[in-house]
PDB file of C-alpha atoms in Angstrom:
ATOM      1  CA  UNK A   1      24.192 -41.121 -20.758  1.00 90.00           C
ATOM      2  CA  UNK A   2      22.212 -40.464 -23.734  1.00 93.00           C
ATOM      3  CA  UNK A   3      19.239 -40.037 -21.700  1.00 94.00           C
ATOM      4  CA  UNK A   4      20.863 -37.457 -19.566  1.00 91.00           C
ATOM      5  CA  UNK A   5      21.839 -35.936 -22.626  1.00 93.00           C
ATOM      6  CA  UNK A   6      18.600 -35.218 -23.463  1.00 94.00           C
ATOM      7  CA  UNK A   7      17.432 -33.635 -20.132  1.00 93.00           C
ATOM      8  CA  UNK A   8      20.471 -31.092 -19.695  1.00 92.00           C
ATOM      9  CA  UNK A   9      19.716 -30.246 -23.515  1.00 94.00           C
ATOM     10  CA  UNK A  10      15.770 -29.477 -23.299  1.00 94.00           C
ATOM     11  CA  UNK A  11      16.835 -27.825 -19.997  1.00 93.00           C
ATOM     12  CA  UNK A  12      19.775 -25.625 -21.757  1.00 93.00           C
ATOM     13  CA  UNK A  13      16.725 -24.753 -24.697  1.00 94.00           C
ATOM     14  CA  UNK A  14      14.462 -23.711 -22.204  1.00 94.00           C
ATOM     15  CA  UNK A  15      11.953 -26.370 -22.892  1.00 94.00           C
ATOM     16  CA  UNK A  16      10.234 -28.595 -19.713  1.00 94.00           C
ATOM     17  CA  UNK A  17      11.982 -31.940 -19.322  1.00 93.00           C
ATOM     18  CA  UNK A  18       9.205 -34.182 -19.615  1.00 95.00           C
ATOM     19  CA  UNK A  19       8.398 -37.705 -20.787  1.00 96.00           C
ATOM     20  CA  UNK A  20       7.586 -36.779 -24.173  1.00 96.00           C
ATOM     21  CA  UNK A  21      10.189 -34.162 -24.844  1.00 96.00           C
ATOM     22  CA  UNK A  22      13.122 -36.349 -23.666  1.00 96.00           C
ATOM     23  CA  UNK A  23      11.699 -39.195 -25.874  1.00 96.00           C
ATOM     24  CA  UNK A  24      11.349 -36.515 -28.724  1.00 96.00           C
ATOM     25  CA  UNK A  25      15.085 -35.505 -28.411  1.00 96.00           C
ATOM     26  CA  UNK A  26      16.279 -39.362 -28.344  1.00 96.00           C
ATOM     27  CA  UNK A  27      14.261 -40.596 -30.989  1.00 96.00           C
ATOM     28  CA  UNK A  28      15.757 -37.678 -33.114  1.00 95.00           C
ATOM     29  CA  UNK A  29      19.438 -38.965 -32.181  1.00 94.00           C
ATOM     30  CA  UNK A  30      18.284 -42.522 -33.304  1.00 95.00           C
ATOM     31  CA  UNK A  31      18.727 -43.534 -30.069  1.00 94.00           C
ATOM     32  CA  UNK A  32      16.503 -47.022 -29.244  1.00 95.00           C
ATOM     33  CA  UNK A  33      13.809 -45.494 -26.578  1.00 95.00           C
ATOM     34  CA  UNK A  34      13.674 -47.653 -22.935  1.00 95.00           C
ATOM     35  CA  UNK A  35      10.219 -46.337 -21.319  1.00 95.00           C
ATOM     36  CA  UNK A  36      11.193 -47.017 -18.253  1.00 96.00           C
ATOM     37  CA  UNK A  37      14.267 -45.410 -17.963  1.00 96.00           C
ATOM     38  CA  UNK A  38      12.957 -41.734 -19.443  1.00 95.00           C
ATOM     39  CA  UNK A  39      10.324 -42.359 -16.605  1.00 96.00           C
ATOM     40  CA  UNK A  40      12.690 -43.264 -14.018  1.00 95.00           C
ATOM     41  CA  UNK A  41      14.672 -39.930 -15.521  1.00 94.00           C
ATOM     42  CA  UNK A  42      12.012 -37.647 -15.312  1.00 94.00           C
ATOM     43  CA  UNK A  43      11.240 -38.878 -11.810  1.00 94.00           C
ATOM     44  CA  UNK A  44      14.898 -38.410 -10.550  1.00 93.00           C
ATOM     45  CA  UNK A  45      14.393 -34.705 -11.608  1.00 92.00           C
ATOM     46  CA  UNK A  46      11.680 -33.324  -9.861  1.00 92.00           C
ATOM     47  CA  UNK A  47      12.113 -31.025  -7.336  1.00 91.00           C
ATOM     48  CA  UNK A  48      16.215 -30.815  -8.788  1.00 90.00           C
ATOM     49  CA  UNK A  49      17.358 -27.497  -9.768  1.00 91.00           C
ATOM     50  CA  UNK A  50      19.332 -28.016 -12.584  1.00 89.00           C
ATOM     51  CA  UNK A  51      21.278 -25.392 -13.054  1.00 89.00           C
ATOM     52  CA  UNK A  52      22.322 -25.887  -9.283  1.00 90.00           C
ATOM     53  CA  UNK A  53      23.233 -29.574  -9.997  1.00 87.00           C
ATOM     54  CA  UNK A  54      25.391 -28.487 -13.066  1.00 84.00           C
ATOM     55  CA  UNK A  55      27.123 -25.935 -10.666  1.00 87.00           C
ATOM     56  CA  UNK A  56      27.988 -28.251  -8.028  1.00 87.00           C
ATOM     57  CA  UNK A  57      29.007 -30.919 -10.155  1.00 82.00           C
ATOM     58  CA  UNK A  58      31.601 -28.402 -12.259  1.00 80.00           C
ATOM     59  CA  UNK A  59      33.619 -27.444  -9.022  1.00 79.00           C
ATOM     60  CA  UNK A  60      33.678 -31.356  -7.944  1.00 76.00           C
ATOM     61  CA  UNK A  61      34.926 -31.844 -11.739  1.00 71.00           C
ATOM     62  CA  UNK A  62      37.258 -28.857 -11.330  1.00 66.00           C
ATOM     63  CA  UNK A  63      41.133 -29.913 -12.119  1.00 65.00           C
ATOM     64  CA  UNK A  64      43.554 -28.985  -9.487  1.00 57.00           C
ATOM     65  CA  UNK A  65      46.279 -27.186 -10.785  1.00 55.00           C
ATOM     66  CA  UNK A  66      49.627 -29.418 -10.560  1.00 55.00           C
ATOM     67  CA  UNK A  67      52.526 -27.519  -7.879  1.00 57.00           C
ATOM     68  CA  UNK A  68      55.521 -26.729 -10.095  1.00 59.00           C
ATOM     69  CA  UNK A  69      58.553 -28.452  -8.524  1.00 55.00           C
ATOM     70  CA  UNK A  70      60.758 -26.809  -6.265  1.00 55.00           C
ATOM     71  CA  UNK A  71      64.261 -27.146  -7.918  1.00 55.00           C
ATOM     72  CA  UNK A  72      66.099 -30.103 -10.190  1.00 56.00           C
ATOM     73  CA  UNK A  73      67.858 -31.415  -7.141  1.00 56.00           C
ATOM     74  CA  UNK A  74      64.634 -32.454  -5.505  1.00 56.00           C
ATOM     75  CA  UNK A  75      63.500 -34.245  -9.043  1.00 56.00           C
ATOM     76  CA  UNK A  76      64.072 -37.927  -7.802  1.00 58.00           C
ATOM     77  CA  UNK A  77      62.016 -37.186  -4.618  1.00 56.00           C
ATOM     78  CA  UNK A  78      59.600 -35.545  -6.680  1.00 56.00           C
ATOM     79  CA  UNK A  79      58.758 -38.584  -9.148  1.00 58.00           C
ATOM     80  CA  UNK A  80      58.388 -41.155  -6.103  1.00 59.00           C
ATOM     81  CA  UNK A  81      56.021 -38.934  -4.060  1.00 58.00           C
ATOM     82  CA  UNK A  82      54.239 -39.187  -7.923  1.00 59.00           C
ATOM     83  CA  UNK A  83      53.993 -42.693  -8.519  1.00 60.00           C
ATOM     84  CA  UNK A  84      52.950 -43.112  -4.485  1.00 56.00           C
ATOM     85  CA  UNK A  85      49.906 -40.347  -5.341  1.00 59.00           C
ATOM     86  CA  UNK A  86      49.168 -42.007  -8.702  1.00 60.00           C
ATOM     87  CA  UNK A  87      48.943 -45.479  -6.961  1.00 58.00           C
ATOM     88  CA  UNK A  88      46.725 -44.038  -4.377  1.00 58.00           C
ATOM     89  CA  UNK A  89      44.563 -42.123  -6.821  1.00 59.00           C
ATOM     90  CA  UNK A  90      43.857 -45.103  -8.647  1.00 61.00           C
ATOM     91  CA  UNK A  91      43.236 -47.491  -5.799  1.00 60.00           C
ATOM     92  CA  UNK A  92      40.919 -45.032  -4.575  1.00 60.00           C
ATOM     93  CA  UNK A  93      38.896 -44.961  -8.474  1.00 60.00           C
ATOM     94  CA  UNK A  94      38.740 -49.072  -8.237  1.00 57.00           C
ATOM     95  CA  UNK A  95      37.217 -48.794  -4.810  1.00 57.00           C
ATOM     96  CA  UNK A  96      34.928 -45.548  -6.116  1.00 53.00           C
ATOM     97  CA  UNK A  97      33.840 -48.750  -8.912  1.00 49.00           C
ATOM     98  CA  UNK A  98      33.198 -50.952  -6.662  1.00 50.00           C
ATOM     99  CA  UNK A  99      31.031 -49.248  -5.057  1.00 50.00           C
ATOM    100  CA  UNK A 100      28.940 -48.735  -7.855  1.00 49.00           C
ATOM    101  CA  UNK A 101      28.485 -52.979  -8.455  1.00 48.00           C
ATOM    102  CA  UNK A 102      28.978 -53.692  -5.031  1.00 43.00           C
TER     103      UNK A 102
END
C-alpha cells in the first residue's frame, strides 16, 4: 500500500510518478525500497488517468445509505432479513478473498 501511497501523493503534488520520485517519497517515510515493485508500479500506471481511477473507485467505495424501518411492528422481520443480508455480504467478501489467492 505504501507504494501506492506514494504514487497518488506525487500525483496529488503535481509531480510525474516516476521511478525515482516514488523511491524518493518512500525512502523519506523509512519505508525499506523493493526495486521491483516501484518498477512494476510505475509500469501499471502508464497510460492510467489517475484522477479518473480515483473517481471510479470513490463511487464503487460509496456507502449506501441504510432504509429506515417501516414501523416497530415489522422490527422482528426487520432483524432476520439483517442477519440473512449480513450472512450473504460476508460470504460474498470470503469468496471476493479467494479470489485473490485462488
Amino acid at each position: 500500500m505504501e507504494y501506492i501511497y506514494a504514487a497518488m501523493l506525487l500525483h496529488k503534488a503535481g509531480h510525474k510518478v516516476d521511478e525515482a520520485a516514488v523511491k524518493k517519497v518512500l525512502e523519506a517515510a523509512n519505508v525499506k525500497v523493493d526495486d521491483a515493485r516501484v518498477k512494476a508500479l510505475v509500469a501499471a500506471l502508464q497510460g492510467v488517468n489517475i484522477d479518473e481511477a480515483i473517481e471510479k473507485a470513490a463511487v464503487f467505495a460509496a456507502p449506501a445509505a441504510a432504509p429506515a424501518a417501516a414501523a416497530p411492528a415489522h422490527a422482528g422481520a426487520a432483524k432476520k432479513e439483517e442477519k440473512v443480508e449480513d450472512k450473504k455480504s460476508e460470504e460474498q467478501a470470503a469468496a471476493g478473498l479467494g479470489a485473490l489467492f485462488g
